[in-house]
Coordinates of C-alpha atoms in Angstrom, one line a residue:
M2 CA 17.0 -82.9 1.0
T3 CA 14.7 -85.3 2.8
I4 CA 12.1 -83.6 4.9
T5 CA 11.6 -85.3 8.3
K6 CA 9.2 -84.5 11.0
Q7 CA 12.1 -84.0 13.5
N8 CA 13.4 -80.9 11.7
P9 CA 11.6 -77.8 12.8
A10 CA 13.1 -75.7 9.9
D11 CA 11.9 -78.2 7.3
I12 CA 8.4 -78.3 8.9
L13 CA 8.3 -74.5 8.7
Q14 CA 9.0 -74.7 5.0
R15 CA 6.8 -77.7 4.3
Y16 CA 3.7 -76.8 6.2
F17 CA 3.9 -73.0 6.6
G18 CA 5.8 -72.0 3.5
H19 CA 8.4 -69.9 5.2
P20 CA 12.1 -70.3 4.4
A21 CA 13.4 -69.2 7.8
F22 CA 12.3 -68.5 11.3
R23 CA 11.7 -65.0 12.6
W24 CA 12.7 -63.3 15.9
Q25 CA 13.1 -66.0 18.6
Q26 CA 10.7 -68.6 17.1
E27 CA 13.4 -71.3 16.6
Q28 CA 14.8 -70.8 20.2
V29 CA 11.3 -71.1 21.7
I30 CA 10.5 -74.2 19.7
E31 CA 13.8 -75.9 20.7
H32 CA 13.2 -74.9 24.3
V33 CA 9.7 -76.4 24.3
L34 CA 10.8 -79.6 22.5
R35 CA 13.3 -80.3 25.3
G36 CA 10.3 -80.4 27.7
N37 CA 10.8 -77.0 29.2
H38 CA 8.2 -74.3 30.0
A39 CA 8.0 -71.0 28.2
L40 CA 6.1 -67.7 28.4
V41 CA 6.2 -66.0 25.0
I42 CA 5.4 -62.3 24.6
A43 CA 5.4 -60.9 21.1
P44 CA 3.4 -58.4 19.1
T45 CA 0.2 -59.4 17.4
G46 CA 0.8 -60.8 13.9
M47 CA 4.4 -62.0 14.7
G48 CA 3.6 -65.8 14.4
K49 CA 3.4 -66.8 18.0
S50 CA 1.2 -69.8 17.2
V51 CA 4.1 -71.4 15.2
C52 CA 5.9 -71.8 18.5
Y53 CA 3.5 -74.5 19.6
Q54 CA 2.2 -75.8 16.3
I55 CA 5.6 -77.0 15.1
P56 CA 6.4 -78.8 18.4
A57 CA 2.9 -80.4 18.0
I58 CA 3.9 -81.8 14.6
V59 CA 7.3 -83.0 15.9
N60 CA 6.0 -84.6 19.1
N61 CA 4.6 -88.1 19.0
N62 CA 1.6 -87.4 21.1
L63 CA -1.2 -84.8 21.5
T64 CA -0.9 -81.0 22.0
V65 CA -3.8 -79.4 23.8
V66 CA -4.4 -75.7 23.0
I67 CA -6.4 -73.5 25.4
S68 CA -8.0 -70.7 23.5
P69 CA -10.6 -68.1 24.8
L70 CA -12.7 -67.6 21.7
I71 CA -14.6 -70.1 19.5
A72 CA -14.1 -67.9 16.4
L73 CA -10.4 -67.8 17.0
M74 CA -9.9 -71.5 17.4
K75 CA -12.1 -72.2 14.3
D76 CA -9.9 -69.9 12.2
Q77 CA -6.7 -71.6 13.4
V78 CA -8.0 -75.1 13.0
D79 CA -9.3 -74.4 9.5
T80 CA -5.9 -73.0 8.5
L81 CA -4.1 -76.0 10.0
T82 CA -6.3 -78.6 8.2
R83 CA -5.8 -76.8 4.9
R84 CA -2.1 -77.3 5.4
G85 CA -2.5 -81.0 6.0
I86 CA -2.1 -80.9 9.8
D87 CA -4.4 -83.1 11.8
A88 CA -6.2 -80.6 14.2
A89 CA -9.6 -80.1 15.6
Y90 CA -11.6 -78.1 18.1
I91 CA -14.2 -79.1 20.6
N92 CA -16.5 -76.3 21.8
S93 CA -20.2 -75.3 22.2
S94 CA -20.6 -74.5 18.5
L95 CA -20.7 -78.3 17.8
N96 CA -24.0 -80.2 18.2
P97 CA -24.0 -83.2 20.6
Q98 CA -23.4 -85.7 17.9
E99 CA -20.4 -83.8 16.5
R100 CA -18.9 -83.5 20.0
E101 CA -19.4 -87.2 20.7
T102 CA -17.7 -88.0 17.4
R103 CA -14.7 -85.8 18.3
Y104 CA -14.5 -87.2 21.8
A105 CA -14.3 -90.7 20.2
A106 CA -11.6 -89.5 17.8
V107 CA -9.5 -88.1 20.6
E108 CA -9.7 -91.4 22.5
H109 CA -8.8 -93.4 19.4
G110 CA -5.6 -91.4 18.8
D111 CA -6.6 -88.9 16.2
Y112 CA -5.3 -85.3 16.0
K113 CA -2.0 -83.7 16.7
L114 CA -3.6 -80.6 18.1
I115 CA -6.9 -80.2 19.9
Y116 CA -8.3 -76.7 20.6
V117 CA -10.6 -76.1 23.6
T118 CA -11.7 -73.3 25.9
P119 CA -10.8 -73.8 29.5
E120 CA -14.5 -74.2 30.3
R121 CA -14.4 -77.5 28.4
F122 CA -12.6 -79.0 31.4
R123 CA -15.9 -78.7 33.4
K124 CA -17.3 -81.5 31.2
A125 CA -16.7 -85.0 32.6
E126 CA -17.1 -86.7 29.2
F127 CA -14.3 -84.5 27.8
I128 CA -12.0 -85.3 30.7
K129 CA -12.7 -89.0 30.2
A130 CA -11.7 -88.7 26.5
I131 CA -8.6 -86.5 26.9
T132 CA -7.1 -88.5 29.7
K133 CA -7.0 -91.5 27.4
R134 CA -4.2 -89.7 25.6
R135 CA -0.6 -88.8 26.5
I136 CA -0.2 -85.0 26.3
D137 CA 3.2 -83.7 25.3
L138 CA 2.4 -80.0 25.4
L139 CA -0.2 -77.7 26.8
A140 CA -0.4 -74.4 25.0
V141 CA -2.2 -71.4 26.5
D142 CA -3.1 -68.8 23.9
E143 CA -4.0 -65.3 25.0
A144 CA -2.4 -66.0 28.3
H145 CA -3.2 -62.6 29.8
C146 CA -6.7 -64.0 30.4
I147 CA -5.1 -66.0 33.3
S148 CA -4.4 -62.9 35.3
E149 CA -6.9 -60.8 37.3
W150 CA -4.5 -58.0 36.6
G151 CA -4.9 -58.5 32.8
H152 CA -7.5 -56.8 30.6
D153 CA -9.5 -59.8 29.7
F154 CA -9.7 -62.0 32.8
R155 CA -11.5 -65.3 32.5
P156 CA -11.9 -67.2 35.8
D157 CA -11.5 -70.7 34.2
Y158 CA -8.0 -69.7 33.2
T159 CA -7.1 -69.7 36.9
R160 CA -7.8 -73.5 36.8
L161 CA -4.8 -74.1 34.5
Q162 CA -2.7 -75.6 37.3
E163 CA -5.5 -78.1 37.9
I164 CA -6.0 -78.6 34.1
R165 CA -2.3 -79.3 33.6
S166 CA -2.4 -81.9 36.4
I167 CA -5.4 -83.6 34.8
L168 CA -3.3 -83.8 31.6
G169 CA -0.4 -85.4 33.4
N170 CA 1.7 -82.3 33.9
P171 CA 3.1 -81.8 30.4
A172 CA 5.4 -79.0 29.3
I173 CA 3.5 -75.7 29.0
I174 CA 3.8 -72.7 26.7
A175 CA 1.9 -69.5 27.4
L176 CA 1.6 -66.9 24.7
T177 CA 0.3 -63.3 24.7
A178 CA 0.9 -59.9 23.0
T179 CA 0.3 -57.8 26.0
A180 CA 1.6 -58.3 29.6
T181 CA 2.9 -55.8 32.0
P182 CA 5.5 -57.1 34.5
D183 CA 2.7 -57.6 37.1
V184 CA 0.7 -59.6 34.6
Q185 CA 3.8 -61.7 33.7
A186 CA 4.4 -62.6 37.3
D187 CA 0.7 -63.4 37.8
I188 CA 0.6 -65.7 34.7
I189 CA 3.6 -67.7 36.1
H190 CA 1.9 -67.9 39.5
Q191 CA -1.4 -69.0 38.1
L192 CA 0.3 -71.7 36.1
G193 CA 1.6 -73.1 39.3
L194 CA 5.2 -72.5 38.4
K195 CA 8.1 -70.5 40.0
A196 CA 10.0 -67.9 38.1
D197 CA 13.1 -70.2 37.7
Q198 CA 10.9 -73.0 36.2
I199 CA 9.8 -71.0 33.1
K200 CA 11.8 -69.0 30.6
I201 CA 10.4 -65.7 29.3
F202 CA 10.9 -65.0 25.6
H203 CA 10.0 -61.3 25.2
E204 CA 10.1 -59.9 21.7
G205 CA 9.0 -56.5 22.8
I206 CA 6.2 -54.6 21.3
N207 CA 8.0 -53.0 18.4
R208 CA 6.0 -52.6 15.2
P209 CA 8.1 -50.1 13.2
N210 CA 5.6 -49.9 10.3
L211 CA 2.7 -48.7 12.6
H212 CA 2.4 -44.9 12.6
L213 CA 0.6 -43.6 15.7
A214 CA -1.3 -40.4 15.9
V215 CA -3.8 -38.7 18.3
E216 CA -6.2 -36.0 17.0
E217 CA -8.2 -34.0 19.5
V218 CA -11.8 -33.5 18.3
W219 CA -14.9 -31.8 19.7
G220 CA -18.3 -33.4 19.0
D221 CA -19.6 -35.7 16.3
E222 CA -19.3 -33.3 13.4
E223 CA -15.5 -32.9 13.8
K224 CA -15.1 -36.6 14.5
L225 CA -17.0 -37.5 11.4
A226 CA -14.8 -35.1 9.3
R227 CA -11.6 -36.8 10.6
I228 CA -13.0 -40.3 9.9
L229 CA -13.9 -39.4 6.4
R230 CA -10.5 -37.8 5.7
I231 CA -8.6 -40.8 7.0
T232 CA -10.8 -43.5 5.4
D233 CA -10.6 -41.8 2.1
R234 CA -6.8 -41.5 2.3
Y235 CA -6.5 -45.3 2.9
N236 CA -9.1 -46.3 0.3
N237 CA -11.7 -47.4 3.0
N238 CA -9.4 -50.3 3.9
G239 CA -9.5 -50.8 7.7
I240 CA -11.4 -50.7 11.0
V241 CA -13.0 -47.9 12.9
Y242 CA -13.6 -48.9 16.5
F243 CA -16.4 -47.5 18.7
T244 CA -17.1 -48.2 22.3
L245 CA -21.0 -48.1 22.1
I246 CA -23.2 -49.8 19.5
R247 CA -25.5 -46.7 19.4
N248 CA -22.5 -44.5 18.5
L249 CA -21.4 -47.0 15.8
N250 CA -24.9 -47.0 14.3
R251 CA -25.1 -43.2 14.4
F252 CA -21.8 -42.9 12.5
S253 CA -22.9 -45.6 10.1
E254 CA -25.9 -43.5 9.1
H255 CA -23.6 -40.5 8.5
L256 CA -21.3 -42.6 6.3
T257 CA -24.2 -44.0 4.4
K258 CA -25.4 -40.4 3.6
Q259 CA -21.9 -39.7 2.4
K260 CA -22.1 -42.8 0.2
V261 CA -19.1 -44.4 1.9
P262 CA -19.3 -48.2 1.6
H263 CA -18.9 -50.1 4.9
V264 CA -20.3 -52.8 7.1
C265 CA -21.0 -52.8 10.9
Y266 CA -19.9 -55.5 13.3
H267 CA -20.9 -55.8 17.0
G268 CA -21.9 -58.3 19.6
K269 CA -25.6 -57.9 19.2
L270 CA -25.6 -59.2 15.7
D271 CA -26.6 -62.9 15.4
A272 CA -23.9 -65.4 14.9
P273 CA -24.5 -66.1 11.1
R274 CA -24.4 -62.3 10.4
R275 CA -21.1 -61.9 12.3
S276 CA -19.6 -64.9 10.6
S277 CA -20.7 -63.6 7.2
I278 CA -19.1 -60.2 7.8
H279 CA -15.9 -61.8 9.1
E280 CA -15.6 -64.0 6.1
R281 CA -16.2 -61.1 3.6
F282 CA -13.7 -58.9 5.4
M283 CA -11.0 -61.7 5.2
Q284 CA -11.7 -62.4 1.6
K285 CA -12.1 -58.9 0.1
D286 CA -8.9 -57.0 -0.6
T287 CA -10.4 -53.7 0.6
M288 CA -13.2 -53.2 3.1
L289 CA -14.2 -50.8 5.8
V290 CA -15.7 -52.1 9.0
L291 CA -17.2 -50.1 11.8
A292 CA -16.9 -52.2 14.9
T293 CA -17.0 -52.6 18.6
N294 CA -14.2 -54.6 20.3
A295 CA -16.2 -57.7 19.5
F296 CA -14.4 -57.5 16.1
G297 CA -11.0 -58.6 17.5
M298 CA -9.3 -61.9 18.0
G299 CA -9.1 -64.0 14.8
I300 CA -8.9 -60.9 12.5
D301 CA -5.6 -62.1 10.9
K302 CA -5.7 -60.1 7.7
E303 CA -2.3 -58.9 6.4
N304 CA -3.2 -55.7 4.5
I305 CA -5.3 -53.6 6.9
R306 CA -4.0 -50.1 6.2
M307 CA -5.6 -48.2 9.0
V308 CA -7.2 -48.6 12.4
I309 CA -9.1 -45.6 13.8
H310 CA -10.4 -45.4 17.4
A311 CA -13.4 -43.1 17.2
D312 CA -13.7 -43.4 21.1
I313 CA -10.9 -43.7 23.6
P314 CA -10.3 -47.3 24.6
G315 CA -10.5 -48.4 28.3
S316 CA -6.9 -49.6 28.6
M317 CA -3.6 -49.5 26.9
E318 CA -3.7 -53.3 26.6
S319 CA -6.9 -53.1 24.6
Y320 CA -5.6 -50.3 22.4
Y321 CA -2.3 -52.0 21.7
Q322 CA -4.1 -55.3 20.7
E323 CA -6.5 -53.4 18.4
I324 CA -3.9 -51.3 16.6
G325 CA -1.9 -54.5 16.2
R326 CA -4.4 -55.7 13.6
A327 CA -3.0 -53.1 11.2
G328 CA 0.0 -53.6 8.8
R329 CA 0.7 -57.3 9.4
D330 CA 2.2 -57.4 5.9
G331 CA 5.0 -55.2 7.2
L332 CA 4.0 -52.2 5.1
D333 CA 3.1 -48.8 6.5
A334 CA -0.2 -48.6 8.4
Q335 CA -1.9 -45.7 10.2
C336 CA -3.3 -45.9 13.7
T337 CA -5.3 -42.8 14.8
L338 CA -7.0 -42.1 18.1
L339 CA -9.7 -39.4 17.9
Y340 CA -9.7 -38.0 21.4
D341 CA -12.9 -36.2 22.7
E342 CA -12.9 -35.6 26.4
E343 CA -16.7 -36.2 26.5
D344 CA -16.0 -39.8 25.6
L345 CA -14.3 -40.3 29.0
L346 CA -17.8 -40.3 30.6
T347 CA -18.7 -43.4 28.6
Q348 CA -15.6 -45.2 29.7
M349 CA -16.2 -44.2 33.3
E350 CA -19.7 -45.7 33.1
F351 CA -18.2 -48.8 31.6
I352 CA -15.9 -49.2 34.6
Q353 CA -19.0 -48.9 36.9
W354 CA -21.0 -51.4 34.9
S355 CA -18.1 -53.9 34.7
N356 CA -17.4 -53.8 38.5
P357 CA -20.6 -54.8 40.4
N358 CA -20.0 -54.9 44.2
A359 CA -20.4 -58.0 46.4
E360 CA -24.0 -57.0 47.4
Y361 CA -25.1 -56.8 43.8
Y362 CA -23.7 -60.3 43.0
Q363 CA -25.6 -61.6 46.0
Q364 CA -28.8 -59.9 44.9
V365 CA -28.6 -61.4 41.3
H366 CA -27.8 -64.8 42.7
H367 CA -30.8 -64.6 45.1
I368 CA -33.3 -63.6 42.4
L369 CA -32.1 -66.2 40.0
K370 CA -32.5 -68.9 42.6
R371 CA -35.9 -67.6 43.8
D372 CA -37.5 -66.6 40.6
C373 CA -36.4 -68.9 37.8
E374 CA -40.0 -69.6 36.8
K375 CA -40.8 -65.9 36.4
I376 CA -37.6 -65.4 34.3
S377 CA -38.7 -68.5 32.3
T378 CA -42.1 -66.9 31.7
Y379 CA -41.2 -63.2 31.2
G380 CA -37.6 -63.5 30.0
M381 CA -34.5 -61.6 31.0
D382 CA -36.2 -58.3 30.5
W383 CA -38.2 -59.1 33.7
L384 CA -34.9 -59.6 35.6
K385 CA -33.5 -56.3 34.2
D386 CA -36.7 -54.5 35.4
T387 CA -36.5 -56.1 38.8
L388 CA -32.8 -55.1 39.2
H389 CA -33.0 -51.7 37.5
R390 CA -36.5 -50.2 37.6
K391 CA -35.1 -46.7 37.8
N392 CA -32.3 -46.9 35.3
R393 CA -32.6 -49.2 32.3
N394 CA -29.2 -48.0 31.1
D395 CA -27.4 -49.7 34.0
Y396 CA -25.6 -52.7 32.6
R397 CA -24.2 -54.3 35.7
M398 CA -26.6 -57.2 35.3
E399 CA -24.9 -58.2 32.0
T400 CA -21.5 -58.3 33.8
A401 CA -22.8 -60.2 36.7
L402 CA -24.5 -62.9 34.6
N403 CA -21.3 -63.2 32.5
M404 CA -19.2 -63.7 35.6
L405 CA -21.6 -66.2 37.2
D406 CA -21.4 -68.2 34.0
R407 CA -17.6 -68.0 33.8
Y408 CA -17.3 -69.1 37.5
G409 CA -19.7 -72.1 36.9
V410 CA -22.4 -70.7 39.2
T411 CA -25.1 -70.9 36.6
E412 CA -26.0 -73.0 33.6
R413 CA -28.6 -72.4 30.8
V414 CA -31.9 -74.3 31.0
D415 CA -32.5 -75.9 27.6
G416 CA -35.3 -74.1 25.7
S417 CA -35.6 -71.4 28.3
P418 CA -34.1 -68.0 29.0
C419 CA -33.8 -69.1 32.6
L420 CA -30.4 -69.6 34.2
K421 CA -30.2 -72.4 36.7
I422 CA -28.2 -71.9 39.9
I423 CA -25.9 -74.9 40.2
N424 CA -23.2 -73.5 42.6
D425 CA -22.8 -71.0 45.4
L426 CA -21.1 -67.7 44.7
P427 CA -17.3 -68.1 44.7
P428 CA -15.3 -66.3 47.4
R429 CA -13.8 -64.0 44.8
L430 CA -17.3 -62.4 44.0
L431 CA -18.0 -61.9 47.7
D432 CA -14.7 -60.2 48.5
Q433 CA -15.6 -56.6 48.4
K434 CA -12.0 -55.4 48.9
A435 CA -10.8 -57.5 45.9
L436 CA -13.7 -56.2 43.8
E437 CA -12.9 -52.6 44.8
D438 CA -9.2 -53.1 44.1
K439 CA -10.1 -54.2 40.6
R440 CA -12.3 -51.2 40.0
I441 CA -9.4 -48.9 41.0
R442 CA -7.1 -50.8 38.7
D443 CA -9.5 -50.3 35.8
Q444 CA -9.6 -46.5 36.6
K445 CA -5.8 -46.4 36.5
K446 CA -5.8 -48.1 33.1
L447 CA -8.2 -45.5 31.8
Y448 CA -6.1 -42.7 33.3
A449 CA -3.0 -44.1 31.4
M450 CA -5.0 -43.9 28.2
V451 CA -5.7 -40.2 28.9
Q452 CA -2.0 -39.6 29.6
Y453 CA -1.2 -41.3 26.3
A454 CA -3.7 -39.1 24.4
K455 CA -2.2 -36.0 25.9
H456 CA 1.4 -37.1 25.5
Q457 CA 3.5 -34.6 23.5
G458 CA 6.5 -36.9 22.9
N459 CA 7.2 -40.2 21.2
R460 CA 4.0 -42.3 21.7
K461 CA 5.7 -45.6 21.1
A462 CA 8.2 -44.7 23.9
F463 CA 5.2 -44.1 26.1
I464 CA 3.7 -47.5 25.3
H465 CA 7.1 -49.2 26.0
R466 CA 7.3 -47.6 29.4
Y467 CA 3.7 -48.6 30.2
F468 CA 4.6 -52.3 29.5
G469 CA 7.9 -52.0 31.5
L470 CA 10.1 -52.2 28.4
P471 CA 13.2 -50.2 27.6
Y472 CA 13.2 -47.8 24.6
G473 CA 16.8 -47.3 23.5
E474 CA 18.4 -45.0 21.0
K475 CA 18.5 -47.7 18.3
E476 CA 14.9 -48.7 18.7
G477 CA 13.8 -45.1 19.1
G478 CA 15.4 -44.2 15.9
R479 CA 13.4 -46.8 14.0
L480 CA 10.1 -46.1 15.5
S481 CA 7.8 -43.3 14.5
G482 CA 4.8 -41.8 16.2

């Protein structure tokens, strides 16, 4: 049989090595190829990316993929190029010469897919290059980042309506593993579409091979004993998630004393170290990683046999995404939450740290604008001392700086720790009612996790109800936990 680019099933076999489509993949692809808009919700590891990658191969022109994480887009592009698909990414990991080369390649007609973060559309030189091309499809990965109601909001995702306009209003496909009904509606709104202009393909959240358990513990000694028992049962093959780096390091010391081989992964490791751990984890058949949630997107390993949450996560969305990294090969995998009520205090502090009020944002903005030279001389520790003389364990500054960056208020001064103020504070960070509403939503998300931990019935049914999905007799009979 002759393989043609116009046949999605043949492309699936030729490039991806699969004899047939799964779930609603083929219907999504056909829908998008007709120029229609789609919102795709399906569990982690179900192959959502195929739903835009195959249309990108079929189409004559360029597909632009919006992705939130540099590591995630690199993994996807590396996989595509190994399969002979012309793809590239443009992000801050490239040096100026590499970026210029890729801009030129885009202008000259190279690539079927180009991966970028939404922040890339702040760059005039990128817009100049991308607008030289006709765009057939705009794919929005991790689409929950669009929504302020979602668990990983990124302000630049709210510019997607504007970004789509810059690209000539192509068909759009948004994809996510986690979206409550409120988040689904907000995603559609933020895309600039009405409900009748976009079709929702919802595959549910069913992962029958994942076995869910909650074990109540009291203190580190009991928690360590449970971790040792579970990791030994699954041959040290999986991930143990912690909320705080200091807790991770403390348990790493305990495991080292017990001669349990493992590695640690968190956001304060330098980039080469994180990359090295990630590559070793992906290449080794069996490996135990103690991690914060920094070890997340892009972890596409099939045979992870267990995921342990040593601390309670802050939301059901985060929890569901993290357990979704287990058992992607379809074989049984264990997902255990170790619930210690004392850990709630940490998550409550996190909620305070991640929700500065409007006055705090104004204070940070003012100091950055007034004292850039002092920050340049004494570093960010000086800023921390200025803001938090009485409590060095207050981490609102980190949240505020992150949000100022995401909203394009600041930019890094080359060769200096100083952040240069380039814009006023956006209205969103000055709206105290909106900021307070978000804090309350975060508290409700944590409360839902507590309810889950204390739930005596079917835990998967609980998760379905949280995401606004039915849990019928047929499905309930197949799901355990």
